[in-house]
Short mmCIF file of N, CA, C and O in Angstrom, two decimals:
data_model
loop_
_atom_site.label_atom_id
_atom_site.label_comp_id
_atom_site.label_asym_id
_atom_site.label_seq_id
_atom_site.Cartn_x
_atom_site.Cartn_y
_atom_site.Cartn_z
N MET C 1 34.14 26.88 142.40
CA MET C 1 35.45 26.29 142.51
C MET C 1 36.42 27.36 143.03
O MET C 1 36.37 28.51 142.61
N ILE C 2 37.28 26.98 143.94
CA ILE C 2 38.28 27.89 144.49
C ILE C 2 39.46 27.92 143.50
O ILE C 2 40.01 26.88 143.15
N SER C 3 39.84 29.11 143.07
CA SER C 3 40.90 29.27 142.08
C SER C 3 42.28 29.16 142.72
O SER C 3 42.42 29.11 143.95
N THR C 4 43.31 29.17 141.88
CA THR C 4 44.68 29.17 142.40
C THR C 4 44.93 30.41 143.24
O THR C 4 45.67 30.35 144.22
N LYS C 5 44.30 31.51 142.89
CA LYS C 5 44.49 32.74 143.66
C LYS C 5 44.07 32.55 145.11
O LYS C 5 44.78 32.94 146.04
N GLY C 6 42.92 31.94 145.33
CA GLY C 6 42.45 31.68 146.69
C GLY C 6 43.31 30.66 147.41
O GLY C 6 43.65 30.83 148.59
N ARG C 7 43.67 29.60 146.71
CA ARG C 7 44.50 28.56 147.32
C ARG C 7 45.89 29.09 147.66
O ARG C 7 46.43 28.80 148.72
N TYR C 8 46.48 29.86 146.76
CA TYR C 8 47.80 30.42 147.01
C TYR C 8 47.77 31.46 148.14
O TYR C 8 48.71 31.56 148.92
N ALA C 9 46.69 32.20 148.23
CA ALA C 9 46.55 33.17 149.33
C ALA C 9 46.58 32.44 150.67
O ALA C 9 47.22 32.90 151.62
N LEU C 10 45.90 31.31 150.75
CA LEU C 10 45.94 30.51 151.98
C LEU C 10 47.35 30.03 152.27
O LEU C 10 47.80 30.05 153.42
N ARG C 11 48.06 29.62 151.24
CA ARG C 11 49.44 29.15 151.44
C ARG C 11 50.34 30.28 151.92
O ARG C 11 51.21 30.06 152.77
N VAL C 12 50.15 31.48 151.39
CA VAL C 12 50.92 32.64 151.85
C VAL C 12 50.64 32.91 153.31
O VAL C 12 51.56 33.11 154.11
N MET C 13 49.37 32.90 153.67
CA MET C 13 48.99 33.16 155.06
C MET C 13 49.56 32.10 156.00
O MET C 13 50.07 32.42 157.07
N MET C 14 49.52 30.84 155.58
CA MET C 14 50.07 29.77 156.42
C MET C 14 51.58 29.92 156.53
O MET C 14 52.14 29.74 157.62
N ASP C 15 52.24 30.26 155.44
CA ASP C 15 53.69 30.44 155.47
C ASP C 15 54.07 31.57 156.42
O ASP C 15 54.99 31.43 157.22
N LEU C 16 53.36 32.67 156.33
CA LEU C 16 53.64 33.80 157.23
C LEU C 16 53.39 33.42 158.68
O LEU C 16 54.17 33.80 159.57
N ALA C 17 52.34 32.68 158.93
CA ALA C 17 52.03 32.25 160.29
C ALA C 17 53.11 31.32 160.84
O ALA C 17 53.50 31.42 162.00
N GLN C 18 53.59 30.42 160.01
CA GLN C 18 54.60 29.45 160.45
C GLN C 18 55.98 30.06 160.60
O GLN C 18 56.79 29.54 161.36
N ASN C 19 56.25 31.13 159.89
CA ASN C 19 57.60 31.70 159.88
C ASN C 19 57.69 33.07 160.53
O ASN C 19 58.71 33.75 160.39
N GLN C 20 56.65 33.47 161.22
CA GLN C 20 56.67 34.79 161.83
C GLN C 20 57.67 34.86 162.98
O GLN C 20 57.78 33.94 163.78
N ASP C 21 58.40 35.94 162.98
CA ASP C 21 59.37 36.18 164.07
C ASP C 21 59.38 37.66 164.44
O ASP C 21 60.32 38.14 165.06
N GLY C 22 58.33 38.38 164.01
CA GLY C 22 58.26 39.80 164.29
C GLY C 22 58.81 40.66 163.17
O GLY C 22 58.55 41.86 163.12
N ASN C 23 59.58 40.05 162.28
CA ASN C 23 60.17 40.78 161.17
C ASN C 23 59.34 40.55 159.90
O ASN C 23 58.56 39.60 159.81
N TYR C 24 59.55 41.42 158.92
CA TYR C 24 58.92 41.24 157.63
C TYR C 24 59.59 40.07 156.92
O TYR C 24 60.80 39.89 157.01
N ILE C 25 58.78 39.28 156.21
CA ILE C 25 59.30 38.12 155.50
C ILE C 25 59.30 38.45 154.00
O ILE C 25 58.25 38.78 153.44
N PRO C 26 60.47 38.38 153.37
CA PRO C 26 60.56 38.70 151.95
C PRO C 26 59.69 37.76 151.10
O PRO C 26 59.63 36.55 151.35
N LEU C 27 59.06 38.34 150.10
CA LEU C 27 58.19 37.57 149.22
C LEU C 27 58.98 36.48 148.49
O LEU C 27 58.46 35.39 148.25
N LYS C 28 60.22 36.74 148.17
CA LYS C 28 61.04 35.73 147.48
C LYS C 28 61.21 34.49 148.35
O LYS C 28 61.23 33.36 147.84
N ASP C 29 61.28 34.66 149.66
CA ASP C 29 61.39 33.52 150.57
C ASP C 29 60.10 32.69 150.59
O ASP C 29 60.13 31.46 150.58
N ILE C 30 58.98 33.39 150.63
CA ILE C 30 57.68 32.71 150.61
C ILE C 30 57.52 31.96 149.30
O ILE C 30 57.14 30.79 149.28
N ALA C 31 57.84 32.64 148.19
CA ALA C 31 57.72 32.03 146.87
C ALA C 31 58.58 30.77 146.76
O ALA C 31 58.13 29.75 146.24
N ALA C 32 59.78 30.83 147.28
CA ALA C 32 60.68 29.67 147.23
C ALA C 32 60.14 28.52 148.07
O ALA C 32 60.11 27.37 147.61
N ARG C 33 59.70 28.82 149.28
CA ARG C 33 59.19 27.75 150.16
C ARG C 33 57.92 27.12 149.60
O ARG C 33 57.70 25.92 149.72
N GLN C 34 57.07 27.96 149.02
CA GLN C 34 55.78 27.48 148.53
C GLN C 34 55.82 27.02 147.08
O GLN C 34 54.81 26.53 146.56
N GLU C 35 56.96 27.22 146.42
CA GLU C 35 57.12 26.85 145.02
C GLU C 35 56.05 27.48 144.14
O GLU C 35 55.38 26.83 143.34
N ILE C 36 55.90 28.80 144.31
CA ILE C 36 54.95 29.61 143.55
C ILE C 36 55.74 30.76 142.94
O ILE C 36 56.64 31.32 143.58
N SER C 37 55.38 31.15 141.74
CA SER C 37 56.03 32.26 141.07
C SER C 37 55.94 33.54 141.91
O SER C 37 54.85 33.92 142.37
N LYS C 38 57.07 34.19 142.11
CA LYS C 38 57.10 35.44 142.87
C LYS C 38 56.23 36.49 142.18
O LYS C 38 55.53 37.27 142.83
N LYS C 39 56.26 36.51 140.86
CA LYS C 39 55.47 37.46 140.08
C LYS C 39 53.97 37.30 140.37
O LYS C 39 53.25 38.27 140.56
N TYR C 40 53.52 36.05 140.42
CA TYR C 40 52.12 35.79 140.71
C TYR C 40 51.78 36.15 142.15
O TYR C 40 50.73 36.72 142.44
N LEU C 41 52.69 35.86 143.06
CA LEU C 41 52.46 36.21 144.46
C LEU C 41 52.39 37.71 144.67
O LEU C 41 51.67 38.17 145.56
N GLU C 42 53.10 38.48 143.87
CA GLU C 42 53.04 39.94 143.99
C GLU C 42 51.62 40.44 143.78
O GLU C 42 51.14 41.33 144.48
N ILE C 43 50.92 39.85 142.83
CA ILE C 43 49.53 40.22 142.56
C ILE C 43 48.64 39.83 143.74
O ILE C 43 47.79 40.61 144.19
N ILE C 44 48.86 38.65 144.26
CA ILE C 44 48.04 38.13 145.36
C ILE C 44 48.25 38.95 146.63
O ILE C 44 47.28 39.37 147.28
N VAL C 45 49.50 39.20 147.02
CA VAL C 45 49.74 39.92 148.27
C VAL C 45 49.29 41.37 148.18
O VAL C 45 48.90 41.95 149.20
N LYS C 46 49.31 41.94 146.99
CA LYS C 46 48.80 43.31 146.83
C LYS C 46 47.32 43.37 147.24
O LYS C 46 46.91 44.26 147.98
N ASP C 47 46.55 42.38 146.79
CA ASP C 47 45.13 42.31 147.16
C ASP C 47 44.96 42.04 148.66
O ASP C 47 44.05 42.56 149.30
N MET C 48 45.86 41.24 149.21
CA MET C 48 45.76 40.90 150.63
C MET C 48 46.11 42.10 151.51
O MET C 48 45.51 42.27 152.58
N VAL C 49 47.05 42.93 151.07
CA VAL C 49 47.37 44.15 151.81
C VAL C 49 46.19 45.11 151.72
O VAL C 49 45.74 45.67 152.73
N ALA C 50 45.66 45.29 150.51
CA ALA C 50 44.51 46.19 150.32
C ALA C 50 43.30 45.71 151.12
O ALA C 50 42.51 46.53 151.61
N GLY C 51 43.16 44.39 151.28
CA GLY C 51 42.03 43.82 152.01
C GLY C 51 42.23 43.76 153.52
O GLY C 51 41.37 43.29 154.24
N GLY C 52 43.38 44.22 154.00
CA GLY C 52 43.60 44.29 155.44
C GLY C 52 44.04 42.99 156.10
O GLY C 52 43.94 42.85 157.31
N LEU C 53 44.55 42.05 155.31
CA LEU C 53 45.05 40.80 155.89
C LEU C 53 46.52 40.88 156.24
O LEU C 53 46.97 40.25 157.20
N LEU C 54 47.27 41.62 155.44
CA LEU C 54 48.72 41.71 155.60
C LEU C 54 49.17 43.16 155.63
O LEU C 54 48.44 44.05 155.21
N VAL C 55 50.39 43.35 156.08
CA VAL C 55 51.05 44.65 155.96
C VAL C 55 52.37 44.39 155.24
O VAL C 55 53.00 43.35 155.45
N GLY C 56 52.74 45.31 154.37
CA GLY C 56 53.96 45.15 153.62
C GLY C 56 54.89 46.33 153.82
O GLY C 56 54.46 47.43 154.15
N ALA C 57 56.17 46.08 153.64
CA ALA C 57 57.19 47.13 153.72
C ALA C 57 58.19 46.88 152.60
O ALA C 57 58.57 45.73 152.34
N SER C 58 58.60 47.95 151.93
CA SER C 58 59.56 47.79 150.84
C SER C 58 60.96 48.16 151.31
O SER C 58 61.15 48.69 152.39
N GLY C 59 61.94 47.82 150.48
CA GLY C 59 63.32 48.15 150.80
C GLY C 59 64.00 47.06 151.60
O GLY C 59 63.46 45.98 151.82
N LYS C 60 65.21 47.38 152.05
CA LYS C 60 66.00 46.42 152.84
C LYS C 60 65.24 46.08 154.12
O LYS C 60 64.77 46.95 154.83
N GLY C 61 65.13 44.82 154.40
CA GLY C 61 64.38 44.36 155.58
C GLY C 61 62.89 44.34 155.35
O GLY C 61 62.12 44.10 156.28
N GLY C 62 62.47 44.58 154.10
CA GLY C 62 61.04 44.61 153.78
C GLY C 62 60.48 43.24 153.52
O GLY C 62 61.18 42.23 153.54
N GLY C 63 59.22 43.22 153.24
CA GLY C 63 58.50 41.98 152.98
C GLY C 63 57.08 42.12 153.49
O GLY C 63 56.50 43.20 153.46
N TYR C 64 56.56 41.04 154.03
CA TYR C 64 55.16 41.01 154.48
C TYR C 64 55.07 40.32 155.83
O TYR C 64 55.89 39.49 156.19
N LYS C 65 54.03 40.70 156.56
CA LYS C 65 53.71 40.01 157.80
C LYS C 65 52.22 40.14 158.08
O LYS C 65 51.53 40.99 157.52
N LEU C 66 51.75 39.27 158.94
CA LEU C 66 50.33 39.27 159.31
C LEU C 66 50.01 40.51 160.14
O LEU C 66 50.84 40.97 160.93
N LEU C 67 48.81 41.02 159.97
CA LEU C 67 48.36 42.15 160.78
C LEU C 67 47.83 41.70 162.14
O LEU C 67 47.80 42.48 163.08
N ARG C 68 47.37 40.46 162.20
CA ARG C 68 46.81 39.92 163.44
C ARG C 68 47.50 38.61 163.77
O ARG C 68 48.26 38.08 162.99
N LYS C 69 47.16 38.07 164.92
CA LYS C 69 47.66 36.75 165.30
C LYS C 69 47.02 35.70 164.38
O LYS C 69 45.87 35.86 163.97
N PRO C 70 47.74 34.63 164.09
CA PRO C 70 47.21 33.60 163.18
C PRO C 70 45.84 33.05 163.60
O PRO C 70 45.00 32.76 162.75
N ASP C 71 45.58 32.93 164.89
CA ASP C 71 44.30 32.38 165.33
C ASP C 71 43.15 33.37 165.21
O ASP C 71 42.01 33.03 165.48
N GLU C 72 43.44 34.59 164.77
CA GLU C 72 42.40 35.60 164.57
C GLU C 72 41.93 35.67 163.12
O GLU C 72 41.07 36.48 162.79
N TYR C 73 42.49 34.85 162.27
CA TYR C 73 42.08 34.77 160.87
C TYR C 73 41.27 33.51 160.66
O TYR C 73 41.60 32.46 161.22
N ASN C 74 40.22 33.61 159.85
CA ASN C 74 39.53 32.40 159.46
C ASN C 74 39.62 32.23 157.95
O ASN C 74 39.84 33.18 157.21
N VAL C 75 39.52 31.01 157.51
CA VAL C 75 39.69 30.68 156.10
C VAL C 75 38.66 31.41 155.23
O VAL C 75 38.98 31.88 154.14
N GLY C 76 37.45 31.56 155.73
CA GLY C 76 36.39 32.21 154.96
C GLY C 76 36.74 33.63 154.56
O GLY C 76 36.51 34.02 153.41
N GLU C 77 37.28 34.41 155.48
CA GLU C 77 37.60 35.80 155.13
C GLU C 77 38.71 35.87 154.09
O GLU C 77 38.71 36.75 153.24
N ILE C 78 39.65 34.95 154.15
CA ILE C 78 40.74 34.93 153.18
C ILE C 78 40.21 34.55 151.80
O ILE C 78 40.48 35.23 150.81
N LEU C 79 39.42 33.49 151.75
CA LEU C 79 38.88 33.04 150.47
C LEU C 79 37.93 34.07 149.86
O LEU C 79 37.99 34.33 148.65
N GLU C 80 37.07 34.66 150.66
CA GLU C 80 36.14 35.64 150.10
C GLU C 80 36.85 36.89 149.61
O GLU C 80 36.44 37.48 148.62
N LEU C 81 37.91 37.29 150.28
CA LEU C 81 38.68 38.43 149.80
C LEU C 81 39.25 38.13 148.42
O LEU C 81 39.20 38.97 147.52
N MET C 82 39.77 36.94 148.24
CA MET C 82 40.44 36.59 146.99
C MET C 82 39.48 36.13 145.90
O MET C 82 39.72 36.36 144.73
N GLU C 83 38.39 35.48 146.28
CA GLU C 83 37.48 34.87 145.31
C GLU C 83 36.19 35.65 145.09
O GLU C 83 35.49 35.42 144.12
N GLY C 84 35.84 36.51 146.02
CA GLY C 84 34.52 37.12 145.98
C GLY C 84 33.55 36.19 146.70
O GLY C 84 33.96 35.33 147.48
N SER C 85 32.31 36.33 146.42
CA SER C 85 31.29 35.52 147.08
C SER C 85 31.52 34.03 146.87
O SER C 85 31.88 33.60 145.78
N LEU C 86 31.31 33.26 147.91
CA LEU C 86 31.42 31.81 147.81
C LEU C 86 30.05 31.16 147.59
O LEU C 86 29.92 29.94 147.66
N SER C 87 29.05 31.97 147.29
CA SER C 87 27.70 31.46 147.08
C SER C 87 27.64 30.56 145.85
O SER C 87 28.30 30.80 144.85
N SER C 88 26.81 29.55 145.95
CA SER C 88 26.70 28.57 144.87
C SER C 88 25.78 29.03 143.75
O SER C 88 25.91 28.56 142.62
N VAL C 89 24.88 29.93 144.04
CA VAL C 89 23.96 30.44 143.02
C VAL C 89 23.93 31.96 143.10
O VAL C 89 24.08 32.56 144.17
N SER C 90 23.73 32.60 141.97
CA SER C 90 23.81 34.05 141.90
C SER C 90 22.76 34.77 142.75
O SER C 90 23.03 35.83 143.29
N CYS C 91 21.60 34.16 142.91
CA CYS C 91 20.55 34.84 143.68
C CYS C 91 20.89 34.95 145.17
O CYS C 91 20.24 35.69 145.89
N LEU C 92 21.91 34.22 145.62
CA LEU C 92 22.31 34.30 147.02
C LEU C 92 23.66 34.99 147.20
O LEU C 92 24.18 35.06 148.30
N SER C 93 24.22 35.49 146.12
CA SER C 93 25.57 36.04 146.20
C SER C 93 25.62 37.50 146.63
O SER C 93 26.65 37.96 147.08
N GLY C 94 24.54 38.21 146.52
CA GLY C 94 24.54 39.63 146.88
C GLY C 94 24.11 39.86 148.31
O GLY C 94 23.69 38.95 149.02
N GLU C 95 24.21 41.11 148.71
CA GLU C 95 23.81 41.50 150.07
C GLU C 95 22.30 41.36 150.25
O GLU C 95 21.83 40.89 151.27
N ASN C 96 21.54 41.81 149.26
CA ASN C 96 20.08 41.85 149.40
C ASN C 96 19.40 40.55 149.03
O ASN C 96 18.28 40.31 149.46
N ASN C 97 20.04 39.73 148.23
CA ASN C 97 19.47 38.46 147.79
C ASN C 97 18.06 38.62 147.23
O ASN C 97 17.17 37.84 147.51
N GLU C 98 17.88 39.67 146.44
CA GLU C 98 16.55 39.92 145.88
C GLU C 98 16.40 39.21 144.55
O GLU C 98 17.10 39.50 143.60
N CYS C 99 15.51 38.27 144.54
CA CYS C 99 15.21 37.51 143.33
C CYS C 99 13.71 37.59 143.10
O CYS C 99 12.93 37.41 144.04
N PRO C 100 13.27 37.88 141.88
CA PRO C 100 11.83 37.98 141.63
C PRO C 100 11.08 36.67 141.87
O PRO C 100 9.89 36.68 142.10
N ARG C 101 11.78 35.57 141.84
CA ARG C 101 11.14 34.26 142.05
C ARG C 101 11.29 33.76 143.47
O ARG C 101 10.91 32.63 143.79
N GLN C 102 11.82 34.56 144.34
CA GLN C 102 12.12 34.12 145.71
C GLN C 102 10.92 33.48 146.41
O GLN C 102 11.04 32.46 147.06
N SER C 103 9.75 34.08 146.27
CA SER C 103 8.57 33.57 146.98
C SER C 103 8.05 32.25 146.42
O SER C 103 7.36 31.50 147.12
N LYS C 104 8.40 31.92 145.19
CA LYS C 104 7.90 30.68 144.60
C LYS C 104 9.00 29.70 144.19
O LYS C 104 8.73 28.67 143.59
N CYS C 105 10.24 29.99 144.54
CA CYS C 105 11.36 29.12 144.17
C CYS C 105 11.45 27.96 145.15
O CYS C 105 11.75 28.13 146.33
N LEU C 106 11.20 26.78 144.66
CA LEU C 106 11.21 25.59 145.51
C LEU C 106 12.63 25.12 145.85
O LEU C 106 12.81 24.36 146.80
N THR C 107 13.63 25.58 145.08
CA THR C 107 15.00 25.15 145.35
C THR C 107 15.76 26.12 146.26
O THR C 107 16.84 25.79 146.75
N LEU C 108 15.21 27.29 146.49
CA LEU C 108 15.91 28.29 147.30
C LEU C 108 16.28 27.79 148.69
O LEU C 108 17.42 28.01 149.14
N PRO C 109 15.39 27.10 149.40
CA PRO C 109 15.80 26.59 150.73
C PRO C 109 17.00 25.64 150.66
O PRO C 109 17.88 25.68 151.52
N MET C 110 17.05 24.82 149.61
CA MET C 110 18.18 23.91 149.46
C MET C 110 19.47 24.70 149.23
O MET C 110 20.49 24.43 149.87
N TRP C 111 19.44 25.69 148.33
CA TRP C 111 20.64 26.49 148.05
C TRP C 111 21.06 27.29 149.27
O TRP C 111 22.24 27.43 149.56
N THR C 112 20.10 27.78 150.01
CA THR C 112 20.40 28.52 151.23
C THR C 112 21.08 27.62 152.26
O THR C 112 22.08 28.00 152.87
N GLU C 113 20.55 26.42 152.42
CA GLU C 113 21.16 25.47 153.36
C GLU C 113 22.58 25.11 152.93
O GLU C 113 23.50 25.08 153.75
N TYR C 114 22.77 24.87 151.63
CA TYR C 114 24.10 24.55 151.12
C TYR C 114 25.07 25.71 151.35
O TYR C 114 26.19 25.51 151.82
N ASN C 115 24.64 26.92 151.04
CA ASN C 115 25.50 28.09 151.26
C ASN C 115 25.86 28.25 152.72
O ASN C 115 26.99 28.61 153.05
N ASN C 116 24.92 28.00 153.60
CA ASN C 116 25.20 28.10 155.03
C ASN C 116 26.22 27.06 155.47
O ASN C 116 27.09 27.34 156.31
N LEU C 117 26.15 25.86 154.91
CA LEU C 117 27.13 24.81 155.23
C LEU C 117 28.53 25.24 154.80
O LEU C 117 29.50 25.10 155.55
N VAL C 118 28.64 25.75 153.57
CA VAL C 118 29.94 26.19 153.05
C VAL C 118 30.46 27.36 153.89
O VAL C 118 31.62 27.37 154.30
N HIS C 119 29.61 28.33 154.14
CA HIS C 119 30.01 29.50 154.93
C HIS C 119 30.50 29.07 156.31
O HIS C 119 31.58 29.46 156.74
N ASP C 120 29.69 28.28 156.98
CA ASP C 120 30.07 27.85 158.34
C ASP C 120 31.34 27.03 158.35
O ASP C 120 32.17 27.16 159.25
N PHE C 121 31.52 26.18 157.33
CA PHE C 121 32.74 25.37 157.25
C PHE C 121 33.97 26.26 157.17
O PHE C 121 34.91 26.12 157.96
N PHE C 122 33.99 27.20 156.23
CA PHE C 122 35.17 28.04 156.04
C PHE C 122 35.35 29.09 157.13
O PHE C 122 36.46 29.40 157.52
N TYR C 123 34.25 29.63 157.65
CA TYR C 123 34.37 30.67 158.67
C TYR C 123 34.64 30.11 160.07
O TYR C 123 35.06 30.84 160.95
N ASN C 124 34.42 28.83 160.26
CA ASN C 124 34.75 28.22 161.55
C ASN C 124 36.12 27.55 161.55
O ASN C 124 36.52 26.99 162.56
N LYS C 125 36.81 27.62 160.45
CA LYS C 125 38.15 27.05 160.34
C LYS C 125 39.16 28.19 160.42
O LYS C 125 39.18 29.07 159.57
N LYS C 126 39.97 28.16 161.45
CA LYS C 126 40.99 29.19 161.67
C LYS C 126 42.25 28.87 160.87
O LYS C 126 42.52 27.71 160.54
N LEU C 127 43.04 29.88 160.62
CA LEU C 127 44.32 29.70 159.95
C LEU C 127 45.19 28.71 160.74
O LEU C 127 45.84 27.86 160.16
N THR C 128 45.13 28.81 162.05
CA THR C 128 45.92 27.92 162.90
C THR C 128 45.47 26.45 162.78
O THR C 128 46.27 25.56 163.00
N ASP C 129 44.21 26.21 162.42
CA ASP C 129 43.75 24.83 162.21
C ASP C 129 44.48 24.18 161.04
O ASP C 129 44.67 22.97 161.04
N LEU C 130 44.90 24.98 160.09
CA LEU C 130 45.57 24.45 158.90
C LEU C 130 47.05 24.16 159.13
O LEU C 130 47.62 23.35 158.42
N ILE C 131 47.63 24.81 160.11
CA ILE C 131 49.08 24.66 160.30
C ILE C 131 49.43 23.80 161.50
O ILE C 131 50.60 23.60 161.79
N GLN C 132 48.44 23.28 162.19
CA GLN C 132 48.72 22.43 163.36
C GLN C 132 48.62 20.97 163.00
O GLN C 132 47.98 20.55 162.14
#
């Protein structure tokens, strides 16, 4: 399940994409437009800056803005940054996917197919697809 953190991160990204004018956008403005607590957004945008999705500036004229053009972001990278792995089962959530039952697990192909569907869905959806 996608948490509020992941959903709110998408809303922040969409807000920044829709309101970009080259200047930093104050978090209080985003919070007001999106009707989300500024305090909660502070936690979310901190992770987004650390993850390379946004750049922030403090002080007068400060706020946040996208590091790339909106069409260069996909939903999958945003959700995985905020949520971690989107895998449906733990044996497919790591890099190595090493499971002692892998060779005899009859459900593994089904979980792999499902994970590929989810991955492809989110990674083929651009930020701009959500705001158009």
